[in-house]
Amino acid sequence: MGKRKLLKESPFQKLAQRTVDTGDEALKEARQIDISKIETNPRQPRRSFDVDALAELAQDIAARGVLQPPIVRPIRGSDHFEIVVGERRYQAARQAGLKNIPVLVRDLDDQEAEITSLVENIQRENLSLGDEAGYFKMLQTKYDYSIGEIAEEVAHKSRSYVEVRLRLAEYPAVLELVESNKLGLQEANLLLRDKAHLEENLDKLAQSLQNSQAVFSKDTTLQNSQRKETVAESRPKPVEGGSRLARPFLNFAKELRSVAKKLDKVEAEEKKLLLASIEDLEREIATIKGHLTGHKK
């Protein structure tokens, strides 16, 4: 089955209706299945489960049972079933010691099963930025979903929201910086929009981060030695090298401003938001520099 065929034969809305797993009707329809006959999905798009949250869910299931049945599909040539939606609930039920688990059995092909699993994960509230970007990319590249379809039918977000995450999915290194709070989401988006100077700007960003890390390491050593020789004063002294620590970020902020001047073709409203993000970044850098040099604004 090629791209788009699934959408033409079985529109997303119909697929969503077939895979509803909440409400009284779902509980009434659920079948009790031996939990040993349930198998996890080897193509599960979700990368990890929070151990503490899983243990908490297991305690809740032990006390109240499974209130939202997972969706499974039959495995051909076997009396076993594969999880499509609800692996976390299944894992928690196992931890709780359940022998049987209520499930909704759906006859889904590989594409329908994967799309259903992707959509379920996308619509979780605590989805990480990296997972979200990866799911959007898979829907777009593997199943030919348009940005509009992802935004309106799947994520229920704006087109720009989806576009930003698709850009990040193309550049894992930048995505990692955003996830580790070393680069703001809006700043990353601004950086990736400037296609003409992208490689140059990425190199400058990497150099800025490398320089700031080296200066921070040197200044930290200096601070530690000073603490052994002096008594803390009521007003902190400027940290030697503080300006040098902030300088790479200030330089990069200047680069971002030069990028902003090249965005003549961007829509006015979006340009306004991008420029506002640059100003926010500059204010944050000024605050950091003030703390490092002992001059608060």
PDB file of C-alpha atoms in Angstrom:
ATOM      1  CA  MET A   1       0.000   0.000   0.000  1.00  0.00           C
ATOM      2  CA  GLY A   2       1.568   3.272  -1.136  1.00  0.00           C
ATOM      3  CA  LYS A   3       1.522   6.704   0.363  1.00  0.00           C
ATOM      4  CA  ARG A   4      -1.827   8.476   0.661  1.00  0.00           C
ATOM      5  CA  LYS A   5      -3.772   5.277  -0.127  1.00  0.00           C
ATOM      6  CA  LEU A   6      -4.696   4.866   3.518  1.00  0.00           C
ATOM      7  CA  LEU A   7      -6.077   8.380   3.683  1.00  0.00           C
ATOM      8  CA  LYS A   8      -8.099   7.960   0.482  1.00  0.00           C
ATOM      9  CA  GLU A   9      -9.632   4.623   1.475  1.00  0.00           C
ATOM     10  CA  SER A  10      -9.985   5.282   5.195  1.00  0.00           C
ATOM     11  CA  PRO A  11     -10.012   9.006   6.087  1.00  0.00           C
ATOM     12  CA  PHE A  12      -8.317   9.985   9.305  1.00  0.00           C
ATOM     13  CA  GLN A  13     -11.620  10.844  10.953  1.00  0.00           C
ATOM     14  CA  LYS A  14     -12.988   7.327  10.342  1.00  0.00           C
ATOM     15  CA  LEU A  15      -9.802   5.757  11.650  1.00  0.00           C
ATOM     16  CA  ALA A  16     -10.061   7.920  14.769  1.00  0.00           C
ATOM     17  CA  GLN A  17     -13.654   6.788  15.313  1.00  0.00           C
ATOM     18  CA  ARG A  18     -12.606   3.147  15.055  1.00  0.00           C
ATOM     19  CA  THR A  19      -9.897   3.590  17.669  1.00  0.00           C
ATOM     20  CA  VAL A  20     -11.719   5.474  20.429  1.00  0.00           C
ATOM     21  CA  ASP A  21     -10.661   3.884  23.732  1.00  0.00           C
ATOM     22  CA  THR A  22     -12.448   6.080  26.280  1.00  0.00           C
ATOM     23  CA  GLY A  23     -15.956   6.279  27.677  1.00  0.00           C
ATOM     24  CA  ASP A  24     -18.578   3.794  28.833  1.00  0.00           C
ATOM     25  CA  GLU A  25     -19.010   2.256  25.375  1.00  0.00           C
ATOM     26  CA  ALA A  26     -15.336   1.313  25.230  1.00  0.00           C
ATOM     27  CA  LEU A  27     -15.512  -0.349  28.639  1.00  0.00           C
ATOM     28  CA  LYS A  28     -18.641  -2.283  27.638  1.00  0.00           C
ATOM     29  CA  GLU A  29     -17.013  -3.487  24.428  1.00  0.00           C
ATOM     30  CA  ALA A  30     -13.704  -4.469  26.050  1.00  0.00           C
ATOM     31  CA  ARG A  31     -12.714  -8.147  26.149  1.00  0.00           C
ATOM     32  CA  GLN A  32     -10.784  -9.735  28.985  1.00  0.00           C
ATOM     33  CA  ILE A  33      -7.593 -11.233  27.547  1.00  0.00           C
ATOM     34  CA  ASP A  34      -4.899 -13.306  29.244  1.00  0.00           C
ATOM     35  CA  ILE A  35      -2.145 -10.743  29.781  1.00  0.00           C
ATOM     36  CA  SER A  36       0.482 -13.296  28.727  1.00  0.00           C
ATOM     37  CA  LYS A  37      -1.044 -13.251  25.233  1.00  0.00           C
ATOM     38  CA  ILE A  38      -0.432  -9.529  24.816  1.00  0.00           C
ATOM     39  CA  GLU A  39       2.761  -8.538  22.991  1.00  0.00           C
ATOM     40  CA  THR A  40       4.352  -5.110  22.803  1.00  0.00           C
ATOM     41  CA  ASN A  41       4.731  -3.274  19.525  1.00  0.00           C
ATOM     42  CA  PRO A  42       8.353  -3.450  18.285  1.00  0.00           C
ATOM     43  CA  ARG A  43       7.680  -0.290  16.271  1.00  0.00           C
ATOM     44  CA  GLN A  44       6.429   1.663  19.288  1.00  0.00           C
ATOM     45  CA  PRO A  45       7.312   5.295  18.514  1.00  0.00           C
ATOM     46  CA  ARG A  46       7.517   6.343  22.158  1.00  0.00           C
ATOM     47  CA  ARG A  47      11.138   6.274  23.275  1.00  0.00           C
ATOM     48  CA  SER A  48      10.774   5.879  27.037  1.00  0.00           C
ATOM     49  CA  PHE A  49       8.398   5.660  29.993  1.00  0.00           C
ATOM     50  CA  ASP A  50       8.737   7.555  33.263  1.00  0.00           C
ATOM     51  CA  VAL A  51       9.549   4.886  35.856  1.00  0.00           C
ATOM     52  CA  ASP A  52       7.949   6.710  38.792  1.00  0.00           C
ATOM     53  CA  ALA A  53       4.799   7.565  36.842  1.00  0.00           C
ATOM     54  CA  LEU A  54       4.529   3.950  35.694  1.00  0.00           C
ATOM     55  CA  ALA A  55       4.791   2.705  39.285  1.00  0.00           C
ATOM     56  CA  GLU A  56       2.108   5.187  40.355  1.00  0.00           C
ATOM     57  CA  LEU A  57      -0.191   3.996  37.565  1.00  0.00           C
ATOM     58  CA  ALA A  58       0.430   0.381  38.600  1.00  0.00           C
ATOM     59  CA  GLN A  59      -0.719   1.209  42.137  1.00  0.00           C
ATOM     60  CA  ASP A  60      -3.850   2.867  40.770  1.00  0.00           C
ATOM     61  CA  ILE A  61      -4.621  -0.134  38.548  1.00  0.00           C
ATOM     62  CA  ALA A  62      -4.098  -2.513  41.464  1.00  0.00           C
ATOM     63  CA  ALA A  63      -6.690  -0.536  43.415  1.00  0.00           C
ATOM     64  CA  ARG A  64      -9.245   0.304  40.716  1.00  0.00           C
ATOM     65  CA  GLY A  65      -8.461  -1.853  37.704  1.00  0.00           C
ATOM     66  CA  VAL A  66      -7.857  -0.756  34.112  1.00  0.00           C
ATOM     67  CA  LEU A  67     -10.355   2.034  33.415  1.00  0.00           C
ATOM     68  CA  GLN A  68      -9.201   2.771  29.859  1.00  0.00           C
ATOM     69  CA  PRO A  69      -8.665  -0.449  27.886  1.00  0.00           C
ATOM     70  CA  PRO A  70      -5.646  -0.614  25.564  1.00  0.00           C
ATOM     71  CA  ILE A  71      -6.258  -1.142  21.855  1.00  0.00           C
ATOM     72  CA  VAL A  72      -4.769  -4.321  20.394  1.00  0.00           C
ATOM     73  CA  ARG A  73      -4.855  -6.071  17.037  1.00  0.00           C
ATOM     74  CA  PRO A  74      -4.724  -9.802  16.278  1.00  0.00           C
ATOM     75  CA  ILE A  75      -1.352 -11.255  15.312  1.00  0.00           C
ATOM     76  CA  ARG A  76      -1.769 -13.353  12.197  1.00  0.00           C
ATOM     77  CA  GLY A  77      -1.366 -17.087  12.667  1.00  0.00           C
ATOM     78  CA  SER A  78      -1.467 -16.782  16.452  1.00  0.00           C
ATOM     79  CA  ASP A  79      -3.903 -16.402  19.319  1.00  0.00           C
ATOM     80  CA  HIS A  80      -1.815 -13.494  20.612  1.00  0.00           C
ATOM     81  CA  PHE A  81      -2.419  -9.771  20.202  1.00  0.00           C
ATOM     82  CA  GLU A  82      -0.140  -6.781  19.562  1.00  0.00           C
ATOM     83  CA  ILE A  83      -0.582  -3.497  21.414  1.00  0.00           C
ATOM     84  CA  VAL A  84      -1.515  -0.565  19.192  1.00  0.00           C
ATOM     85  CA  VAL A  85      -2.400   2.010  21.859  1.00  0.00           C
ATOM     86  CA  GLY A  86      -1.867   1.794  25.617  1.00  0.00           C
ATOM     87  CA  GLU A  87       1.477   0.070  26.187  1.00  0.00           C
ATOM     88  CA  ARG A  88       1.995   2.129  29.344  1.00  0.00           C
ATOM     89  CA  ARG A  89      -1.310   0.834  30.755  1.00  0.00           C
ATOM     90  CA  TYR A  90      -0.317  -2.701  29.798  1.00  0.00           C
ATOM     91  CA  GLN A  91       3.093  -2.419  31.490  1.00  0.00           C
ATOM     92  CA  ALA A  92       1.463  -0.971  34.609  1.00  0.00           C
ATOM     93  CA  ALA A  93      -1.099  -3.795  34.660  1.00  0.00           C
ATOM     94  CA  ARG A  94       1.744  -6.321  34.576  1.00  0.00           C
ATOM     95  CA  GLN A  95       3.475  -4.528  37.445  1.00  0.00           C
ATOM     96  CA  ALA A  96       0.194  -4.630  39.359  1.00  0.00           C
ATOM     97  CA  GLY A  97       0.095  -8.411  38.938  1.00  0.00           C
ATOM     98  CA  LEU A  98      -3.040  -8.634  36.776  1.00  0.00           C
ATOM     99  CA  LYS A  99      -3.584 -11.982  35.054  1.00  0.00           C
ATOM    100  CA  ASN A 100      -6.163 -10.657  32.611  1.00  0.00           C
ATOM    101  CA  ILE A 101      -6.586  -7.212  31.081  1.00  0.00           C
ATOM    102  CA  PRO A 102      -9.543  -5.565  29.311  1.00  0.00           C
ATOM    103  CA  VAL A 103      -8.690  -4.642  25.718  1.00  0.00           C
ATOM    104  CA  LEU A 104     -10.381  -3.362  22.578  1.00  0.00           C
ATOM    105  CA  VAL A 105      -9.614  -5.630  19.625  1.00  0.00           C
ATOM    106  CA  ARG A 106      -9.341  -3.822  16.296  1.00  0.00           C
ATOM    107  CA  ASP A 107      -8.513  -5.288  12.889  1.00  0.00           C
ATOM    108  CA  LEU A 108      -5.914  -2.770  11.735  1.00  0.00           C
ATOM    109  CA  ASP A 109      -3.283  -3.110   9.027  1.00  0.00           C
ATOM    110  CA  ASP A 110       0.316  -2.038   9.627  1.00  0.00           C
ATOM    111  CA  GLN A 111      -0.192   1.532   8.427  1.00  0.00           C
ATOM    112  CA  GLU A 112      -3.398   2.050  10.385  1.00  0.00           C
ATOM    113  CA  ALA A 113      -1.799   0.617  13.517  1.00  0.00           C
ATOM    114  CA  GLU A 114       1.282   2.813  13.264  1.00  0.00           C
ATOM    115  CA  ILE A 115      -0.683   5.979  12.521  1.00  0.00           C
ATOM    116  CA  THR A 116      -3.044   5.269  15.421  1.00  0.00           C
ATOM    117  CA  SER A 117      -0.069   4.765  17.747  1.00  0.00           C
ATOM    118  CA  LEU A 118       1.605   7.949  16.500  1.00  0.00           C
ATOM    119  CA  VAL A 119      -1.541  10.010  16.961  1.00  0.00           C
ATOM    120  CA  GLU A 120      -2.134   8.671  20.468  1.00  0.00           C
ATOM    121  CA  ASN A 121       1.393   9.637  21.460  1.00  0.00           C
ATOM    122  CA  ILE A 122       1.184  13.064  19.809  1.00  0.00           C
ATOM    123  CA  GLN A 123      -1.953  13.899  21.767  1.00  0.00           C
ATOM    124  CA  ARG A 124      -0.375  13.169  25.152  1.00  0.00           C
ATOM    125  CA  GLU A 125       0.078  16.289  27.296  1.00  0.00           C
ATOM    126  CA  ASN A 126       3.587  15.503  28.561  1.00  0.00           C
ATOM    127  CA  LEU A 127       5.124  14.685  25.190  1.00  0.00           C
ATOM    128  CA  SER A 128       8.773  15.691  24.876  1.00  0.00           C
ATOM    129  CA  LEU A 129       9.816  18.089  22.140  1.00  0.00           C
ATOM    130  CA  GLY A 130      12.077  15.470  20.563  1.00  0.00           C
ATOM    131  CA  ASP A 131       9.364  12.818  20.410  1.00  0.00           C
ATOM    132  CA  GLU A 132       6.850  15.306  19.038  1.00  0.00           C
ATOM    133  CA  ALA A 133       9.228  16.434  16.292  1.00  0.00           C
ATOM    134  CA  GLY A 134       9.981  12.825  15.391  1.00  0.00           C
ATOM    135  CA  TYR A 135       6.308  11.853  15.214  1.00  0.00           C
ATOM    136  CA  PHE A 136       5.439  14.828  13.014  1.00  0.00           C
ATOM    137  CA  LYS A 137       8.301  13.953  10.683  1.00  0.00           C
ATOM    138  CA  MET A 138       7.188  10.331  10.416  1.00  0.00           C
ATOM    139  CA  LEU A 139       3.622  11.315   9.563  1.00  0.00           C
ATOM    140  CA  GLN A 140       4.911  13.696   6.906  1.00  0.00           C
ATOM    141  CA  THR A 141       7.638  11.577   5.305  1.00  0.00           C
ATOM    142  CA  LYS A 142       6.310   8.044   5.701  1.00  0.00           C
ATOM    143  CA  TYR A 143       2.581   8.630   5.326  1.00  0.00           C
ATOM    144  CA  ASP A 144       2.593  11.848   3.297  1.00  0.00           C
ATOM    145  CA  TYR A 145       0.527  13.850   5.778  1.00  0.00           C
ATOM    146  CA  SER A 146       0.554  17.540   4.914  1.00  0.00           C
ATOM    147  CA  ILE A 147       1.440  20.171   7.502  1.00  0.00           C
ATOM    148  CA  GLY A 148      -2.208  21.215   7.504  1.00  0.00           C
ATOM    149  CA  GLU A 149      -3.419  17.670   8.193  1.00  0.00           C
ATOM    150  CA  ILE A 150      -0.953  17.213  11.043  1.00  0.00           C
ATOM    151  CA  ALA A 151      -1.891  20.582  12.532  1.00  0.00           C
ATOM    152  CA  GLU A 152      -5.667  20.370  12.177  1.00  0.00           C
ATOM    153  CA  GLU A 153      -6.522  16.667  12.373  1.00  0.00           C
ATOM    154  CA  VAL A 154      -3.789  15.215  14.562  1.00  0.00           C
ATOM    155  CA  ALA A 155      -2.079  17.744  16.822  1.00  0.00           C
ATOM    156  CA  HIS A 156      -4.873  20.353  16.969  1.00  0.00           C
ATOM    157  CA  LYS A 157      -2.198  23.052  16.831  1.00  0.00           C
ATOM    158  CA  SER A 158      -1.315  25.893  14.477  1.00  0.00           C
ATOM    159  CA  ARG A 159       0.591  25.293  11.255  1.00  0.00           C
ATOM    160  CA  SER A 160       3.553  27.297  12.569  1.00  0.00           C
ATOM    161  CA  TYR A 161       3.667  25.041  15.660  1.00  0.00           C
ATOM    162  CA  VAL A 162       4.064  21.996  13.413  1.00  0.00           C
ATOM    163  CA  GLU A 163       6.507  23.719  11.044  1.00  0.00           C
ATOM    164  CA  VAL A 164       8.891  24.620  13.875  1.00  0.00           C
ATOM    165  CA  ARG A 165       9.052  21.015  15.059  1.00  0.00           C
ATOM    166  CA  LEU A 166       9.518  19.659  11.555  1.00  0.00           C
ATOM    167  CA  ARG A 167      12.501  21.996  11.119  1.00  0.00           C
ATOM    168  CA  LEU A 168      13.995  20.755  14.381  1.00  0.00           C
ATOM    169  CA  ALA A 169      13.501  17.141  13.294  1.00  0.00           C
ATOM    170  CA  GLU A 170      15.817  17.852  10.356  1.00  0.00           C
ATOM    171  CA  TYR A 171      18.609  19.045  12.672  1.00  0.00           C
ATOM    172  CA  PRO A 172      18.996  16.702  15.685  1.00  0.00           C
ATOM    173  CA  ALA A 173      21.979  18.672  17.026  1.00  0.00           C
ATOM    174  CA  VAL A 174      19.907  21.861  17.282  1.00  0.00           C
ATOM    175  CA  LEU A 175      16.997  19.902  18.743  1.00  0.00           C
ATOM    176  CA  GLU A 176      19.318  18.521  21.418  1.00  0.00           C
ATOM    177  CA  LEU A 177      20.419  22.055  22.343  1.00  0.00           C
ATOM    178  CA  VAL A 178      16.800  23.131  22.759  1.00  0.00           C
ATOM    179  CA  GLU A 179      15.910  20.065  24.835  1.00  0.00           C
ATOM    180  CA  SER A 180      18.911  20.690  27.097  1.00  0.00           C
ATOM    181  CA  ASN A 181      17.880  24.362  27.532  1.00  0.00           C
ATOM    182  CA  LYS A 182      21.057  25.652  25.881  1.00  0.00           C
ATOM    183  CA  LEU A 183      19.060  27.325  23.113  1.00  0.00           C
ATOM    184  CA  GLY A 184      15.541  28.736  23.146  1.00  0.00           C
ATOM    185  CA  LEU A 185      12.888  27.242  20.866  1.00  0.00           C
ATOM    186  CA  GLN A 186      12.165  30.558  19.155  1.00  0.00           C
ATOM    187  CA  GLU A 187      15.860  31.261  18.667  1.00  0.00           C
ATOM    188  CA  ALA A 188      16.355  27.803  17.147  1.00  0.00           C
ATOM    189  CA  ASN A 189      13.464  28.409  14.778  1.00  0.00           C
ATOM    190  CA  LEU A 190      14.923  31.748  13.721  1.00  0.00           C
ATOM    191  CA  LEU A 191      18.287  30.116  13.135  1.00  0.00           C
ATOM    192  CA  LEU A 192      16.848  27.311  10.987  1.00  0.00           C
ATOM    193  CA  ARG A 193      14.703  29.651   8.895  1.00  0.00           C
ATOM    194  CA  ASP A 194      17.741  31.394   7.438  1.00  0.00           C
ATOM    195  CA  LYS A 195      18.489  28.709   4.843  1.00  0.00           C
ATOM    196  CA  ALA A 196      21.014  30.830   2.949  1.00  0.00           C
ATOM    197  CA  HIS A 197      23.338  31.123   5.959  1.00  0.00           C
ATOM    198  CA  LEU A 198      22.299  28.020   7.897  1.00  0.00           C
ATOM    199  CA  GLU A 199      25.594  26.123   7.908  1.00  0.00           C
ATOM    200  CA  GLU A 200      27.526  29.287   8.751  1.00  0.00           C
ATOM    201  CA  ASN A 201      25.182  30.126  11.627  1.00  0.00           C
ATOM    202  CA  LEU A 202      25.289  26.567  12.962  1.00  0.00           C
ATOM    203  CA  ASP A 203      29.086  26.710  13.012  1.00  0.00           C
ATOM    204  CA  LYS A 204      28.990  30.036  14.864  1.00  0.00           C
ATOM    205  CA  LEU A 205      26.508  28.661  17.370  1.00  0.00           C
ATOM    206  CA  ALA A 206      28.691  25.629  18.028  1.00  0.00           C
ATOM    207  CA  GLN A 207      31.738  27.866  18.484  1.00  0.00           C
ATOM    208  CA  SER A 208      29.835  30.179  20.860  1.00  0.00           C
ATOM    209  CA  LEU A 209      28.741  27.268  23.015  1.00  0.00           C
ATOM    210  CA  GLN A 210      32.234  25.789  23.008  1.00  0.00           C
ATOM    211  CA  ASN A 211      33.828  29.104  24.001  1.00  0.00           C
ATOM    212  CA  SER A 212      31.326  29.787  26.771  1.00  0.00           C
ATOM    213  CA  GLN A 213      31.831  26.303  28.197  1.00  0.00           C
ATOM    214  CA  ALA A 214      35.620  26.713  28.195  1.00  0.00           C
ATOM    215  CA  VAL A 215      35.436  30.127  29.887  1.00  0.00           C
ATOM    216  CA  PHE A 216      32.920  28.843  32.418  1.00  0.00           C
ATOM    217  CA  SER A 217      35.225  25.963  33.339  1.00  0.00           C
ATOM    218  CA  LYS A 218      38.190  28.338  33.774  1.00  0.00           C
ATOM    219  CA  ASP A 219      36.207  30.866  35.794  1.00  0.00           C
ATOM    220  CA  THR A 220      34.743  28.170  38.035  1.00  0.00           C
ATOM    221  CA  THR A 221      38.252  27.002  38.949  1.00  0.00           C
ATOM    222  CA  LEU A 222      39.214  30.600  39.727  1.00  0.00           C
ATOM    223  CA  GLN A 223      36.144  31.119  41.899  1.00  0.00           C
ATOM    224  CA  ASN A 224      36.838  27.944  43.889  1.00  0.00           C
ATOM    225  CA  SER A 225      40.398  29.051  44.677  1.00  0.00           C
ATOM    226  CA  GLN A 226      39.204  32.519  45.689  1.00  0.00           C
ATOM    227  CA  ARG A 227      36.653  31.078  48.113  1.00  0.00           C
ATOM    228  CA  LYS A 228      39.427  29.370  50.068  1.00  0.00           C
ATOM    229  CA  GLU A 229      41.285  32.683  50.562  1.00  0.00           C
ATOM    230  CA  THR A 230      38.489  35.195  51.180  1.00  0.00           C
ATOM    231  CA  VAL A 231      35.439  35.569  53.373  1.00  0.00           C
ATOM    232  CA  ALA A 232      32.158  36.104  51.565  1.00  0.00           C
ATOM    233  CA  GLU A 233      31.028  39.727  51.573  1.00  0.00           C
ATOM    234  CA  SER A 234      27.454  40.953  51.797  1.00  0.00           C
ATOM    235  CA  ARG A 235      27.658  42.207  48.213  1.00  0.00           C
ATOM    236  CA  PRO A 236      29.167  39.733  45.770  1.00  0.00           C
ATOM    237  CA  LYS A 237      32.253  40.872  43.870  1.00  0.00           C
ATOM    238  CA  PRO A 238      32.238  40.766  40.100  1.00  0.00           C
ATOM    239  CA  VAL A 239      33.301  37.364  38.813  1.00  0.00           C
ATOM    240  CA  GLU A 240      36.590  37.705  36.946  1.00  0.00           C
ATOM    241  CA  GLY A 241      35.993  36.676  33.382  1.00  0.00           C
ATOM    242  CA  GLY A 242      32.255  37.254  33.673  1.00  0.00           C
ATOM    243  CA  SER A 243      32.220  39.497  30.623  1.00  0.00           C
ATOM    244  CA  ARG A 244      34.122  36.879  28.679  1.00  0.00           C
ATOM    245  CA  LEU A 245      31.577  34.266  29.732  1.00  0.00           C
ATOM    246  CA  ALA A 246      28.712  36.358  28.404  1.00  0.00           C
ATOM    247  CA  ARG A 247      30.562  37.526  25.277  1.00  0.00           C
ATOM    248  CA  PRO A 248      29.908  34.417  23.128  1.00  0.00           C
ATOM    249  CA  PHE A 249      26.190  34.727  23.782  1.00  0.00           C
ATOM    250  CA  LEU A 250      26.252  38.442  23.014  1.00  0.00           C
ATOM    251  CA  ASN A 251      28.071  37.735  19.769  1.00  0.00           C
ATOM    252  CA  PHE A 252      25.513  35.136  18.831  1.00  0.00           C
ATOM    253  CA  ALA A 253      22.692  37.539  19.666  1.00  0.00           C
ATOM    254  CA  LYS A 254      24.237  39.978  17.177  1.00  0.00           C
ATOM    255  CA  GLU A 255      24.245  37.217  14.596  1.00  0.00           C
ATOM    256  CA  LEU A 256      20.567  36.596  15.261  1.00  0.00           C
ATOM    257  CA  ARG A 257      19.822  40.264  14.720  1.00  0.00           C
ATOM    258  CA  SER A 258      21.614  40.151  11.373  1.00  0.00           C
ATOM    259  CA  VAL A 259      19.466  37.164  10.470  1.00  0.00           C
ATOM    260  CA  ALA A 260      16.352  39.140  11.344  1.00  0.00           C
ATOM    261  CA  LYS A 261      17.245  41.776   8.763  1.00  0.00           C
ATOM    262  CA  LYS A 262      17.148  39.108   6.067  1.00  0.00           C
ATOM    263  CA  LEU A 263      13.580  38.000   6.788  1.00  0.00           C
ATOM    264  CA  ASP A 264      11.903  40.406   4.381  1.00  0.00           C
ATOM    265  CA  LYS A 265       9.786  37.650   2.858  1.00  0.00           C
ATOM    266  CA  VAL A 266       8.374  36.464   6.170  1.00  0.00           C
ATOM    267  CA  GLU A 267       4.781  37.411   6.929  1.00  0.00           C
ATOM    268  CA  ALA A 268       4.476  40.558   9.040  1.00  0.00           C
ATOM    269  CA  GLU A 269       2.866  38.909  12.058  1.00  0.00           C
ATOM    270  CA  GLU A 270       5.378  36.056  12.160  1.00  0.00           C
ATOM    271  CA  LYS A 271       8.272  38.487  11.687  1.00  0.00           C
ATOM    272  CA  LYS A 272       6.995  40.470  14.670  1.00  0.00           C
ATOM    273  CA  LEU A 273       7.056  37.328  16.820  1.00  0.00           C
ATOM    274  CA  LEU A 274      10.552  36.402  15.653  1.00  0.00           C
ATOM    275  CA  LEU A 275      11.908  39.870  16.415  1.00  0.00           C
ATOM    276  CA  ALA A 276      10.266  39.762  19.832  1.00  0.00           C
ATOM    277  CA  SER A 277      12.044  36.471  20.546  1.00  0.00           C
ATOM    278  CA  ILE A 278      15.391  38.076  19.700  1.00  0.00           C
ATOM    279  CA  GLU A 279      14.687  40.958  22.066  1.00  0.00           C
ATOM    280  CA  ASP A 280      13.765  38.476  24.806  1.00  0.00           C
ATOM    281  CA  LEU A 281      17.044  36.655  24.243  1.00  0.00           C
ATOM    282  CA  GLU A 282      19.034  39.878  24.453  1.00  0.00           C
ATOM    283  CA  ARG A 283      17.328  40.824  27.723  1.00  0.00           C
ATOM    284  CA  GLU A 284      18.155  37.394  29.164  1.00  0.00           C
ATOM    285  CA  ILE A 285      21.784  37.732  28.088  1.00  0.00           C
ATOM    286  CA  ALA A 286      21.997  41.222  29.598  1.00  0.00           C
ATOM    287  CA  THR A 287      20.641  39.865  32.882  1.00  0.00           C
ATOM    288  CA  ILE A 288      23.158  37.008  32.861  1.00  0.00           C
ATOM    289  CA  LYS A 289      25.998  39.419  32.123  1.00  0.00           C
ATOM    290  CA  GLY A 290      24.839  41.698  34.942  1.00  0.00           C
ATOM    291  CA  HIS A 291      24.961  38.842  37.443  1.00  0.00           C
ATOM    292  CA  LEU A 292      28.358  37.708  36.207  1.00  0.00           C
ATOM    293  CA  THR A 293      29.900  41.176  36.428  1.00  0.00           C
ATOM    294  CA  GLY A 294      28.147  42.210  39.621  1.00  0.00           C
ATOM    295  CA  HIS A 295      25.990  44.884  37.944  1.00  0.00           C
ATOM    296  CA  LYS A 296      22.312  44.055  38.104  1.00  0.00           C
ATOM    297  CA  LYS A 297      19.901  45.949  35.928  1.00  0.00           C
TER     298      LYS A 297
END
